[in-house]
CSV table of C-alpha atoms in Angstrom, one decimal:
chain,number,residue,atom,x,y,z
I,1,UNK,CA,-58.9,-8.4,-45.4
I,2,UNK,CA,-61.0,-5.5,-47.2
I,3,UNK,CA,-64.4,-6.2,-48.2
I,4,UNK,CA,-66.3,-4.2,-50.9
I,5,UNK,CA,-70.4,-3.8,-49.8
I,6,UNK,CA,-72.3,-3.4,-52.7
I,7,UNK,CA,-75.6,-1.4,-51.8
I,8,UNK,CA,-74.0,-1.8,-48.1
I,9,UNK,CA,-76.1,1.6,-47.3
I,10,UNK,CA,-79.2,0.0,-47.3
I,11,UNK,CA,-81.3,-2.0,-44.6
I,12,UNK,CA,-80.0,-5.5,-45.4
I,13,UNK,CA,-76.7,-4.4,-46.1
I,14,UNK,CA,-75.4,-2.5,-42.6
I,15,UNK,CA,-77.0,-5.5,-40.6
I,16,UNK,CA,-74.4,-8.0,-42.7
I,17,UNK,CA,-72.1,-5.5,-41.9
I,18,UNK,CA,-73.1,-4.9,-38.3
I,19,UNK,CA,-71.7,-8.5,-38.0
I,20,UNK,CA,-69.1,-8.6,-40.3
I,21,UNK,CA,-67.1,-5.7,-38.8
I,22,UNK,CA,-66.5,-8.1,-35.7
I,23,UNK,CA,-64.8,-10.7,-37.7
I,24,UNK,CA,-60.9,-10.5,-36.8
I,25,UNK,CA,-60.1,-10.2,-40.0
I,26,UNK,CA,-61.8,-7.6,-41.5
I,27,UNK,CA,-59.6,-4.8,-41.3
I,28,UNK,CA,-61.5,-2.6,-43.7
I,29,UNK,CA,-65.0,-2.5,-45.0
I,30,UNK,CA,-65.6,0.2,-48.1
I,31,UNK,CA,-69.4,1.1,-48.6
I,32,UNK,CA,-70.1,1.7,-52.0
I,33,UNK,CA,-73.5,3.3,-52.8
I,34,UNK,CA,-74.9,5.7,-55.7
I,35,UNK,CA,-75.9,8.0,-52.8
I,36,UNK,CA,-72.6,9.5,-50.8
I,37,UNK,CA,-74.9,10.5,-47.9
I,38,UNK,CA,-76.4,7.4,-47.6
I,39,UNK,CA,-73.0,5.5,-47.9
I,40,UNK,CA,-71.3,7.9,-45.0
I,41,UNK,CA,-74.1,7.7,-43.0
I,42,UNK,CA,-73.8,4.0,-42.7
I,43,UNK,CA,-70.1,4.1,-42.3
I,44,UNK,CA,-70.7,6.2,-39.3
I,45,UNK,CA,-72.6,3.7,-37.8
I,46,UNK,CA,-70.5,0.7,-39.0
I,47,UNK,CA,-67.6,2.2,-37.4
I,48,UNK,CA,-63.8,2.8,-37.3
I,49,UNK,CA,-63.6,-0.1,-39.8
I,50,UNK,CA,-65.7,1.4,-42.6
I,51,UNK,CA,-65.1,4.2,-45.5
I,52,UNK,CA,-67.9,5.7,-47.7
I,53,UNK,CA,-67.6,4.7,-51.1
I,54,UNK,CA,-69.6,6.5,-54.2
I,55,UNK,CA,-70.0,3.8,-57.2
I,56,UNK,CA,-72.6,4.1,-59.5
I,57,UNK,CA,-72.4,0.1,-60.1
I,58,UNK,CA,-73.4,0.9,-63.9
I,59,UNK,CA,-70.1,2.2,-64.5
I,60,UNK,CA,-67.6,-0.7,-65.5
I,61,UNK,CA,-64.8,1.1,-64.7
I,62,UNK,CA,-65.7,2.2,-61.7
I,63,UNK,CA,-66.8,-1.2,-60.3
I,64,UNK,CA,-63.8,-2.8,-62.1
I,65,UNK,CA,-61.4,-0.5,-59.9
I,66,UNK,CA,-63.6,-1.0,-56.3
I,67,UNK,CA,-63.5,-4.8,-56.8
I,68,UNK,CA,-59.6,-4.9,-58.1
I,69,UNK,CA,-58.5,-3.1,-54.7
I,70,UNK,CA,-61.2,-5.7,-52.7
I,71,UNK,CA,-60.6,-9.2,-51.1
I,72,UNK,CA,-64.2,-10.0,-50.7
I,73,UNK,CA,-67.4,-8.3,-52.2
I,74,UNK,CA,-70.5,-8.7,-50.6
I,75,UNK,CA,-73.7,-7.6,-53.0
I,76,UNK,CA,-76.8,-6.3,-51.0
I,77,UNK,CA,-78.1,-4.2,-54.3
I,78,UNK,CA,-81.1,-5.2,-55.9
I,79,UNK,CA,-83.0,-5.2,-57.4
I,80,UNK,CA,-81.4,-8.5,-58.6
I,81,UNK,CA,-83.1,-8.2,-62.0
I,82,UNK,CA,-81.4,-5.3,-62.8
I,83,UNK,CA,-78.0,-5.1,-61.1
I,84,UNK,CA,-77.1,-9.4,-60.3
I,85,UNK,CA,-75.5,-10.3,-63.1
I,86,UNK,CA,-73.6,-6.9,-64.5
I,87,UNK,CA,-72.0,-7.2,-60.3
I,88,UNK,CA,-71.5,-11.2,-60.5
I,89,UNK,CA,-69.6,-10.4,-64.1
I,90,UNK,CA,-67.2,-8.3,-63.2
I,91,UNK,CA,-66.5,-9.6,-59.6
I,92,UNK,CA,-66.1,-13.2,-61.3
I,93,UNK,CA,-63.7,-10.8,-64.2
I,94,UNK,CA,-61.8,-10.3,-61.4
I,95,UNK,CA,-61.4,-13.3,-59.7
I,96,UNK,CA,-63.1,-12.2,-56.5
I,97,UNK,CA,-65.0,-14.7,-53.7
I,98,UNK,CA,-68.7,-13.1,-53.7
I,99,UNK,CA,-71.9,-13.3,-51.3
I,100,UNK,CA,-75.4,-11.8,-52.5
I,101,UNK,CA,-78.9,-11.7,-51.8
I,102,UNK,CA,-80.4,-12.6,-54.5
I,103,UNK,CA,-84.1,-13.2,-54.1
I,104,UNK,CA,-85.2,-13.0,-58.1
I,105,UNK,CA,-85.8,-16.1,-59.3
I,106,UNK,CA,-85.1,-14.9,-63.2
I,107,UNK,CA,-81.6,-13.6,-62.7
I,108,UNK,CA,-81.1,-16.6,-60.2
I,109,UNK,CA,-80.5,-19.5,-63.0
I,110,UNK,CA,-78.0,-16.9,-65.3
I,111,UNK,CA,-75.8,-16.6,-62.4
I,112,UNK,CA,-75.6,-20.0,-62.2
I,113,UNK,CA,-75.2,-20.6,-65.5
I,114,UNK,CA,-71.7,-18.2,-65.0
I,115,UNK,CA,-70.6,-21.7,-62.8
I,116,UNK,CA,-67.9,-22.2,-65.6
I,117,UNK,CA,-66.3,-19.0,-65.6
I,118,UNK,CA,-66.2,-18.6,-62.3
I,119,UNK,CA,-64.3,-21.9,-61.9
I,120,UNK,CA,-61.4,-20.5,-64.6
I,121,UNK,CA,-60.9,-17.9,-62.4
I,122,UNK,CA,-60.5,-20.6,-59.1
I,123,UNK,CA,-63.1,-17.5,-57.0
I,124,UNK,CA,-66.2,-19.2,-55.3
I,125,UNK,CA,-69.8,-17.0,-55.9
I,126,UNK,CA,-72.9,-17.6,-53.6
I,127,UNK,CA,-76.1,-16.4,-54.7
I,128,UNK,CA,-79.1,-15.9,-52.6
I,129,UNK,CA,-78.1,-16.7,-49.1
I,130,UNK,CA,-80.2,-14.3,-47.0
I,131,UNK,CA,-83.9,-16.0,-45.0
I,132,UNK,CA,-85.5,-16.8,-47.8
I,133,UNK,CA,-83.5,-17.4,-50.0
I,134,UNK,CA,-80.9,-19.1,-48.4
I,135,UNK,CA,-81.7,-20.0,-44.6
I,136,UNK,CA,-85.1,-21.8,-46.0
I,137,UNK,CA,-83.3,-23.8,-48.8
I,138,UNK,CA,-80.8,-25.2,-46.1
I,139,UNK,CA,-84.0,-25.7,-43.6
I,140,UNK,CA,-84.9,-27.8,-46.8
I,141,UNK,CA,-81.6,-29.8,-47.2
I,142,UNK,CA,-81.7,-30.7,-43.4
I,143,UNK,CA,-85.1,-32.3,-44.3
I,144,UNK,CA,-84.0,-33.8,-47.3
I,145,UNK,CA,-81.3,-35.4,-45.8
I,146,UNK,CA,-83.5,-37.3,-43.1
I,147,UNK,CA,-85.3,-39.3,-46.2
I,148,UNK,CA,-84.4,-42.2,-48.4
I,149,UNK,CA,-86.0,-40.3,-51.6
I,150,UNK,CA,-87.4,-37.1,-51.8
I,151,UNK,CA,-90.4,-36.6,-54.3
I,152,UNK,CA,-91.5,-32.9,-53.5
I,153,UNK,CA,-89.3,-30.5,-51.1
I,154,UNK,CA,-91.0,-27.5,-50.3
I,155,UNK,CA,-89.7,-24.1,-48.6
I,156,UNK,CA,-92.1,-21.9,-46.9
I,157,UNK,CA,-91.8,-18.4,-45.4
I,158,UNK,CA,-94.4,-16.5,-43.0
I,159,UNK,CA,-96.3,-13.5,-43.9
I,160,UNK,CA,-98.7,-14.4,-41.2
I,161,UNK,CA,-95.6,-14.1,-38.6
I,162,UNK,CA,-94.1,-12.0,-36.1
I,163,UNK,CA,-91.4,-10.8,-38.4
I,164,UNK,CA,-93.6,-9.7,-41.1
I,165,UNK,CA,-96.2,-8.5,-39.2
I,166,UNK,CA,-93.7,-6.1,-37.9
I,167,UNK,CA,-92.5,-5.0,-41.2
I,168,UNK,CA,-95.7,-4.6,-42.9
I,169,UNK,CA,-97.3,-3.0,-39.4
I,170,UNK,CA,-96.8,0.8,-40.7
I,171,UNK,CA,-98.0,2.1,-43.8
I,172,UNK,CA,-96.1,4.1,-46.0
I,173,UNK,CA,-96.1,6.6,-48.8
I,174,UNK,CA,-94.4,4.9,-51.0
I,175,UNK,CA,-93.0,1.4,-51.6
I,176,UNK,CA,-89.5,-0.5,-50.6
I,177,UNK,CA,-88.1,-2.1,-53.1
I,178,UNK,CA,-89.0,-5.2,-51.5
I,179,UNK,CA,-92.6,-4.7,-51.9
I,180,UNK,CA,-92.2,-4.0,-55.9
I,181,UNK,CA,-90.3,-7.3,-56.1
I,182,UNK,CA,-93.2,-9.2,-54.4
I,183,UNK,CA,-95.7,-7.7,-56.5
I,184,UNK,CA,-93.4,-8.9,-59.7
I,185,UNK,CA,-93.2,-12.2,-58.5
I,186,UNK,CA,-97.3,-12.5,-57.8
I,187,UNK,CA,-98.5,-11.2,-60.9
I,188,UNK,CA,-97.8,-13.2,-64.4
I,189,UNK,CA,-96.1,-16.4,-64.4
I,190,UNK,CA,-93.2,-17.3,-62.2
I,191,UNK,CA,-90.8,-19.8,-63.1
I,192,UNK,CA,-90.1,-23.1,-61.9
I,193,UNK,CA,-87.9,-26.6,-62.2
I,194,UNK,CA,-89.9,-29.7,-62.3
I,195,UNK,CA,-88.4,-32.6,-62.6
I,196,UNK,CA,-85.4,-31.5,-63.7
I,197,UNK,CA,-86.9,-29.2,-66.3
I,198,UNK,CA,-88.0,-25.3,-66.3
I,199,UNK,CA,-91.9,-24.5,-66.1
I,200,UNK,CA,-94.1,-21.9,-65.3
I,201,UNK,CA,-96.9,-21.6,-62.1
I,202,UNK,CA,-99.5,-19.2,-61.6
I,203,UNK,CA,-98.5,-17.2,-58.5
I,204,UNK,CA,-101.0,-16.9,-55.2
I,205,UNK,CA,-102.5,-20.4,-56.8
I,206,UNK,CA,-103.2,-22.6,-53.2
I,207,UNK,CA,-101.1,-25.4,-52.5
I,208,UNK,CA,-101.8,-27.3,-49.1
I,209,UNK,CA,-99.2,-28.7,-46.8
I,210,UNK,CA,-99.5,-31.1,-44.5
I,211,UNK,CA,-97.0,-30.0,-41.7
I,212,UNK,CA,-96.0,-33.3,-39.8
I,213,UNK,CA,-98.0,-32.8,-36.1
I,214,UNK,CA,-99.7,-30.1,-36.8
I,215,UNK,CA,-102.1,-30.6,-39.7
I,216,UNK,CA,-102.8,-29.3,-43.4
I,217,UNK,CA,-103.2,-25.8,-44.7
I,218,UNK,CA,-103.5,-23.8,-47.6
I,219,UNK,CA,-100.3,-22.2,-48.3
I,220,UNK,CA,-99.8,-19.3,-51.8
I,221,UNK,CA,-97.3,-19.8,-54.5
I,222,UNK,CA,-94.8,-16.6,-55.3
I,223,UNK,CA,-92.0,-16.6,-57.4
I,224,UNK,CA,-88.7,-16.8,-55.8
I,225,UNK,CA,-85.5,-18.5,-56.3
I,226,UNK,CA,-85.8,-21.5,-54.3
I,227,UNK,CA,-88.1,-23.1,-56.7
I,228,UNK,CA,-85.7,-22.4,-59.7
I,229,UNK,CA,-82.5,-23.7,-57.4
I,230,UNK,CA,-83.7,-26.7,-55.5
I,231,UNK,CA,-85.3,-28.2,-58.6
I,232,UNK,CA,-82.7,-27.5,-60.7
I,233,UNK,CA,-80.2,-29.3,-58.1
I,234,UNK,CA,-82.4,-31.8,-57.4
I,235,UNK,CA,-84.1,-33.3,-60.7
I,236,UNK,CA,-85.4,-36.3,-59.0
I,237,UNK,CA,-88.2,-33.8,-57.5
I,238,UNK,CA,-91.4,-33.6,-58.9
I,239,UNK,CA,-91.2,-29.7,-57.5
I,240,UNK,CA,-89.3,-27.8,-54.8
I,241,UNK,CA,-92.5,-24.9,-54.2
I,242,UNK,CA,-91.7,-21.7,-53.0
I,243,UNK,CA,-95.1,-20.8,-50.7
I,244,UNK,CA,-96.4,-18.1,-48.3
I,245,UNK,CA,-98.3,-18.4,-45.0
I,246,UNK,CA,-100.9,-15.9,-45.5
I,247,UNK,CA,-103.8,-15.0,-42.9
I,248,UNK,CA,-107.1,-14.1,-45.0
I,249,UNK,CA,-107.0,-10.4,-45.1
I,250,UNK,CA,-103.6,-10.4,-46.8
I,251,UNK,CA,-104.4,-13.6,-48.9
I,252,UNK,CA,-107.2,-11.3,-50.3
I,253,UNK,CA,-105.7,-8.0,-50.6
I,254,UNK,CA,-102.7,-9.5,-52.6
I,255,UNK,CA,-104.9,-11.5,-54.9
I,256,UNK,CA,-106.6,-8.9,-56.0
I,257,UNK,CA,-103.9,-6.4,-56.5
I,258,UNK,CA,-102.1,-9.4,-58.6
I,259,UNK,CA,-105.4,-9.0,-60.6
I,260,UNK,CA,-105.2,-5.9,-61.1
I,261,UNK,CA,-101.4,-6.1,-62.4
I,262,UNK,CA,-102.7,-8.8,-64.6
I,263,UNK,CA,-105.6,-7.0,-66.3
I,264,UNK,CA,-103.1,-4.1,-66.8
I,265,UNK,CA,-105.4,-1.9,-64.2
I,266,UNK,CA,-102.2,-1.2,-62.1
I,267,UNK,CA,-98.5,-1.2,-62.8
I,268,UNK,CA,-96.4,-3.4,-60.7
I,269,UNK,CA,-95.3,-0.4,-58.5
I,270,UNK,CA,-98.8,1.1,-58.2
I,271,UNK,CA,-99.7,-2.0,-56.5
I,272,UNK,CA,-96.8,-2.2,-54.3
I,273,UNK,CA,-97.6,1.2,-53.2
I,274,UNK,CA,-101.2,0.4,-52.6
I,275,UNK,CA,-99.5,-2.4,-50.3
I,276,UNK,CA,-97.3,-0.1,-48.6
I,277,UNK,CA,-100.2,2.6,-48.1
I,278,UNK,CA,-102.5,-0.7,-47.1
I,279,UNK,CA,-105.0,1.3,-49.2
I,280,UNK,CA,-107.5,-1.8,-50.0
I,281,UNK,CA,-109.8,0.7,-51.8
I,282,UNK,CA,-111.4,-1.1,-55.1
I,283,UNK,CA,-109.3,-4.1,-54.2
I,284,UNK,CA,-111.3,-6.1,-51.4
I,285,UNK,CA,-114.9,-6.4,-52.6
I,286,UNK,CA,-118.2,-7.9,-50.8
I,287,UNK,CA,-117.0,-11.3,-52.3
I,288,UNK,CA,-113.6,-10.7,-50.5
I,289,UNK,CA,-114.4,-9.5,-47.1
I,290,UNK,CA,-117.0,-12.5,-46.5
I,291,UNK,CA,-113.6,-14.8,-47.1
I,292,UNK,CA,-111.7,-13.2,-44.7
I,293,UNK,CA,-115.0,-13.5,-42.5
I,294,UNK,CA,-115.2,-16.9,-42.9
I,295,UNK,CA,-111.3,-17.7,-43.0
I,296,UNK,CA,-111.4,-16.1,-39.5
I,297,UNK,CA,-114.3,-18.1,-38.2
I,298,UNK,CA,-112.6,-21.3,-39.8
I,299,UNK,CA,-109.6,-20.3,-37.7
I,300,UNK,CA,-106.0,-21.9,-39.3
I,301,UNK,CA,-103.7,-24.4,-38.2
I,302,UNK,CA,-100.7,-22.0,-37.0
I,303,UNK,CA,-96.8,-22.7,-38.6
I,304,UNK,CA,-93.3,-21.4,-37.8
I,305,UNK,CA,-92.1,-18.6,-39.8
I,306,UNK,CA,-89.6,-20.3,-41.7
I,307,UNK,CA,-88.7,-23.9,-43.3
I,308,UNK,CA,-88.5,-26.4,-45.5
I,309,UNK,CA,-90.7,-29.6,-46.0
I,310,UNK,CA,-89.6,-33.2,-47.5
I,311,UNK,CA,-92.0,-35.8,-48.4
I,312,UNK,CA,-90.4,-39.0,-49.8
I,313,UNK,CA,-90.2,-42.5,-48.4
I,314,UNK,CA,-88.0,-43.4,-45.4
I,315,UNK,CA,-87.5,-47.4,-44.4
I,316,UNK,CA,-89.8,-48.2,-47.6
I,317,UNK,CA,-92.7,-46.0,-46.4
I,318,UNK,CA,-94.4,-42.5,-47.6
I,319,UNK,CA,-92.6,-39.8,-44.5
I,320,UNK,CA,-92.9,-36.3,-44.5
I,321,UNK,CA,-89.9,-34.2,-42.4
I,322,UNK,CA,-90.1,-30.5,-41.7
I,323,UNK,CA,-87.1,-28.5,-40.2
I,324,UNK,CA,-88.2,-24.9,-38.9
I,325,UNK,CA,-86.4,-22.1,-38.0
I,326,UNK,CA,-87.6,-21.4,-34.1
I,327,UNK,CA,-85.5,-18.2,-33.7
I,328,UNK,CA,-84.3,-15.2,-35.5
I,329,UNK,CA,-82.1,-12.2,-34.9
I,330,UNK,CA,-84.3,-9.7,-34.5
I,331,UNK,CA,-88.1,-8.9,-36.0
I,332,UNK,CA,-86.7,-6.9,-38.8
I,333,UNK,CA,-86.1,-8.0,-42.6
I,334,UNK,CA,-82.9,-6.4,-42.5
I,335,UNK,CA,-81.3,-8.3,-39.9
I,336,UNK,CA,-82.8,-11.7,-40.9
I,337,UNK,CA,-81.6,-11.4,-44.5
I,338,UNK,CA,-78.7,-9.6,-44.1
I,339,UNK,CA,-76.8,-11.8,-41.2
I,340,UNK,CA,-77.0,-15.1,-43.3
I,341,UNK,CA,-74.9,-13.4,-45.2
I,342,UNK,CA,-72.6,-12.8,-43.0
I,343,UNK,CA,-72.5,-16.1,-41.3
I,344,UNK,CA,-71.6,-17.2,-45.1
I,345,UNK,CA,-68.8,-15.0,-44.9
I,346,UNK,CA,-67.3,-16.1,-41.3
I,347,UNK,CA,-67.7,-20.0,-42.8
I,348,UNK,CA,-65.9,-19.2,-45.8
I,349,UNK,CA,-63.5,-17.5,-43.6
I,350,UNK,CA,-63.2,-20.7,-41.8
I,351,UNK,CA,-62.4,-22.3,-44.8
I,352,UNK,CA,-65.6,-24.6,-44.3
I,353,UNK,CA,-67.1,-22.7,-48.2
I,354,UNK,CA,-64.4,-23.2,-50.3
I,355,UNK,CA,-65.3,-24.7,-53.8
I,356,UNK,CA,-64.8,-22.4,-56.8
I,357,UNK,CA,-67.7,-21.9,-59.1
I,358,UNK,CA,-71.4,-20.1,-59.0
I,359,UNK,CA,-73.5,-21.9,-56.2
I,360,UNK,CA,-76.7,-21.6,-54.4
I,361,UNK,CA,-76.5,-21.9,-50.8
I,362,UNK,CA,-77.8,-25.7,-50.6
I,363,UNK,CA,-74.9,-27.2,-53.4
I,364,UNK,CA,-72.1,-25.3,-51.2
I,365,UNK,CA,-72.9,-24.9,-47.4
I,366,UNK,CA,-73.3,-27.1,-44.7
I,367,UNK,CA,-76.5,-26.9,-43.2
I,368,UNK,CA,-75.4,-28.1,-39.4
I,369,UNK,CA,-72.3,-25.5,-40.4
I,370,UNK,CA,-74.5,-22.9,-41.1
I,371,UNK,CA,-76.5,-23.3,-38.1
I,372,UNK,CA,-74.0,-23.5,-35.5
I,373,UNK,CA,-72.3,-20.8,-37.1
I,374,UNK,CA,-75.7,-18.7,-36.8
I,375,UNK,CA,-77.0,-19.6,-33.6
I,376,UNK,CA,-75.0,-16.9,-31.5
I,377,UNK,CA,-77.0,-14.1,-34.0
I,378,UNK,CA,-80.8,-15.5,-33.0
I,379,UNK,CA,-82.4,-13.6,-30.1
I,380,UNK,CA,-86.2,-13.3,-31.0
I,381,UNK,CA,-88.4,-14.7,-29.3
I,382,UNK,CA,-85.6,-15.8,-27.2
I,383,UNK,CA,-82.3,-16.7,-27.8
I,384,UNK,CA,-81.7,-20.3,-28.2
I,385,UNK,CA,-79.1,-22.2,-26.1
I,386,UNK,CA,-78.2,-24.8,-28.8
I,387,UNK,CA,-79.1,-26.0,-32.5
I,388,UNK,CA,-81.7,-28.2,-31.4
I,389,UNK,CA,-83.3,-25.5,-29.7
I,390,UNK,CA,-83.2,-23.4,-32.7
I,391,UNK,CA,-84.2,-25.8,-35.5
I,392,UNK,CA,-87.2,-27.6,-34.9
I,393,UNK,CA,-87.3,-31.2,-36.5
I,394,UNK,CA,-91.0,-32.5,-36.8
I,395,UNK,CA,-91.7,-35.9,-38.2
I,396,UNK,CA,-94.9,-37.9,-39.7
């Protein structure tokens, strides 16, 4: 089997393909990039198995050629705005099976929508199935799955954790990618399924969860892909939230450069690279460093770094069910969104993903499936000795 890695040169992609290369078989892995150094570079380190690729993924032909000669393609380049649905086109032209990342909620439902084509052509497409999206939304659907009916189903991811704490520990110069997309989806409107039908929310706006055992918090609202998804699956919810964990200093720096953004003081990407530099100069005020004063004095109920939250009725009564993620493979971004992935890939492999058509990851994998299948990959803080160890199951 060859696999084409789209954007496989970058952070998320070589930890996919860290994985992927030890799958029986693989028995080539071509890593296309707009940069050849980048792209040999991370063939050298994927090994005997991997060739450096050069594809500008803007040029049809090109792309049309790469995917032709592939079995799989695997699509790690973002941002998903720009680059998701050109790829998803001309993989689907071709009849290809196809993994991504996705983690932009406005591409998200257009991909979708290409459910029909990708049918015709009897290929199966999943979008977004990194940590979040794509681990939390099947956190969510364990949840789900333990209630009667389901009014609000909520995914959450941890910027107050370990693993972000580690990525956002150095500064930099200049912004990832990653940080420009966050900026995007906390400044404006983000967009949303509500009962079955779009909508918009104000990003950072406080929603509190009450986390069965542990007690209520304030959690943030960002735009991201499992709102659009989930709600659109599911159009019984009233809403399927996307929402951070934030500790007060970060709650109040990213407020106010979302401001900024949305009085047209800073671009997008100036304020991601005011994140990256962690330069908080005419951001935090007086006002803002008395609320991370008293947020620290108030101290906060403390929750995992990942998963997903039903509230419904079980047995005729009002139940709330969260499922959390007590382990991941490493304290890296990389390596937690890029190995989902590749567990996506061994279960299609398996034949255990195998219905044509555009899905997200909670209409087309089996969460217990999923899990099993990732276990083996989750070493931090230690390394789980079964699912039950790994996913956490907390009831009210």
């Amino acid at each position: 089997m060859h696999i084409l890695a789209i954007g496989g040169a970058g952070a998320m992609g070589r930890a996919a393909l860290n994985a992927v290369r030890d799958f029986p078989e693989v028995e080539r892995i071509t890593i296309a990039d707009i940069d050849p150094v980048a792209a040999k570079a991370a063939a050298d380190e994927i090994g005997a198995k991997a060739v450096p690729l050069t594809l500008d993924i803007m040029d049809e032909q090109a792309m049309a050629i790469a995917i032709t000669c592939s079995d799989v393609v695997l699509n790690t380049s973002g941002p998903f705005f720009r680059f998701g649905i050109p790829v998803l086109k001309a993989v689907l032209a071709a009849g290809r099976p196809y993994f991504d990342i996705c983690d932009d909620p406005e591409p998200t439902l257009d991909m979708l929508k290409l459910d029909r084509q990708a049918k015709e052509m009897g290929c199966t497409a999943v979008v977004g199935i990194g940590i979040s999206p794509g681990v939390t939304n099947l956190l969510a659907m364990k949840a789900y799955r333990e209630l009667d009916s389901v009014e609000r189903l909520t995914t959450v991811w941890n910027v107050d954790g370990d693993t972000a704490a580690a990525e956002m520990g150095q500064k930099k110069d200049k912004a990832a990618a990653a940080y420009v997309h966050w900026l995007e989806q906390l400044s404006g409107t983000v967009p949303v399924y509500e009962r079955g039908a779009p909508n918009f929310r104000i990003p950072m706006e406080p929603v509190t969860v009450n986390y069965p055992g542990r007690g209520k918090r304030d959690l943030y609202r960002v735009g991201h892909p499992e709102a659009i998804t989930l709600g659109y699956n599911f159009p019984e919810l009233t809403e399927a939230p996307n929402l951070m964990v934030l500790g007060p200093e970060l709650q109040v720096f990213l407020g106010g450069l979302a401001n900024k953004v949305n009085q047209g003081k800073l671009t997008v990407e100036e304020a991601a690279d005011r994140l990256a530099q962690q330069n908080v100069s005419g951001i935090i005020g007086l006002g803002g460093l008395l609320k991370i004063l008293f947020g620290k004095l108030r101290g906060a109920v403390e929750l995992p770094e990942a998963f997903g939250l039903a509230e419904g009725l079980k047995d005729g009564k009002p139940t709330s069910v969260a499922c959390a993620l007590m382990a991941a493979p490493a304290y890296d971004m990389g390596a937690c969104t890029g190995i989902p992935m590749a567990v996506a890939l061994r279960l299609y492999l398996d034949g255990k993903i195998t219905q044509p058509g555009v899905h997200a990851p909670e209409t087309i994998i089996d969460p217990d499936e999923f899990f099993n299948a990732f276990l083996p990959y989750c070493r931090v803080p230690k390394a789980p000795r079964s699912v039950d160890e790994l996913i956490e199951i907390s009831r009210s």
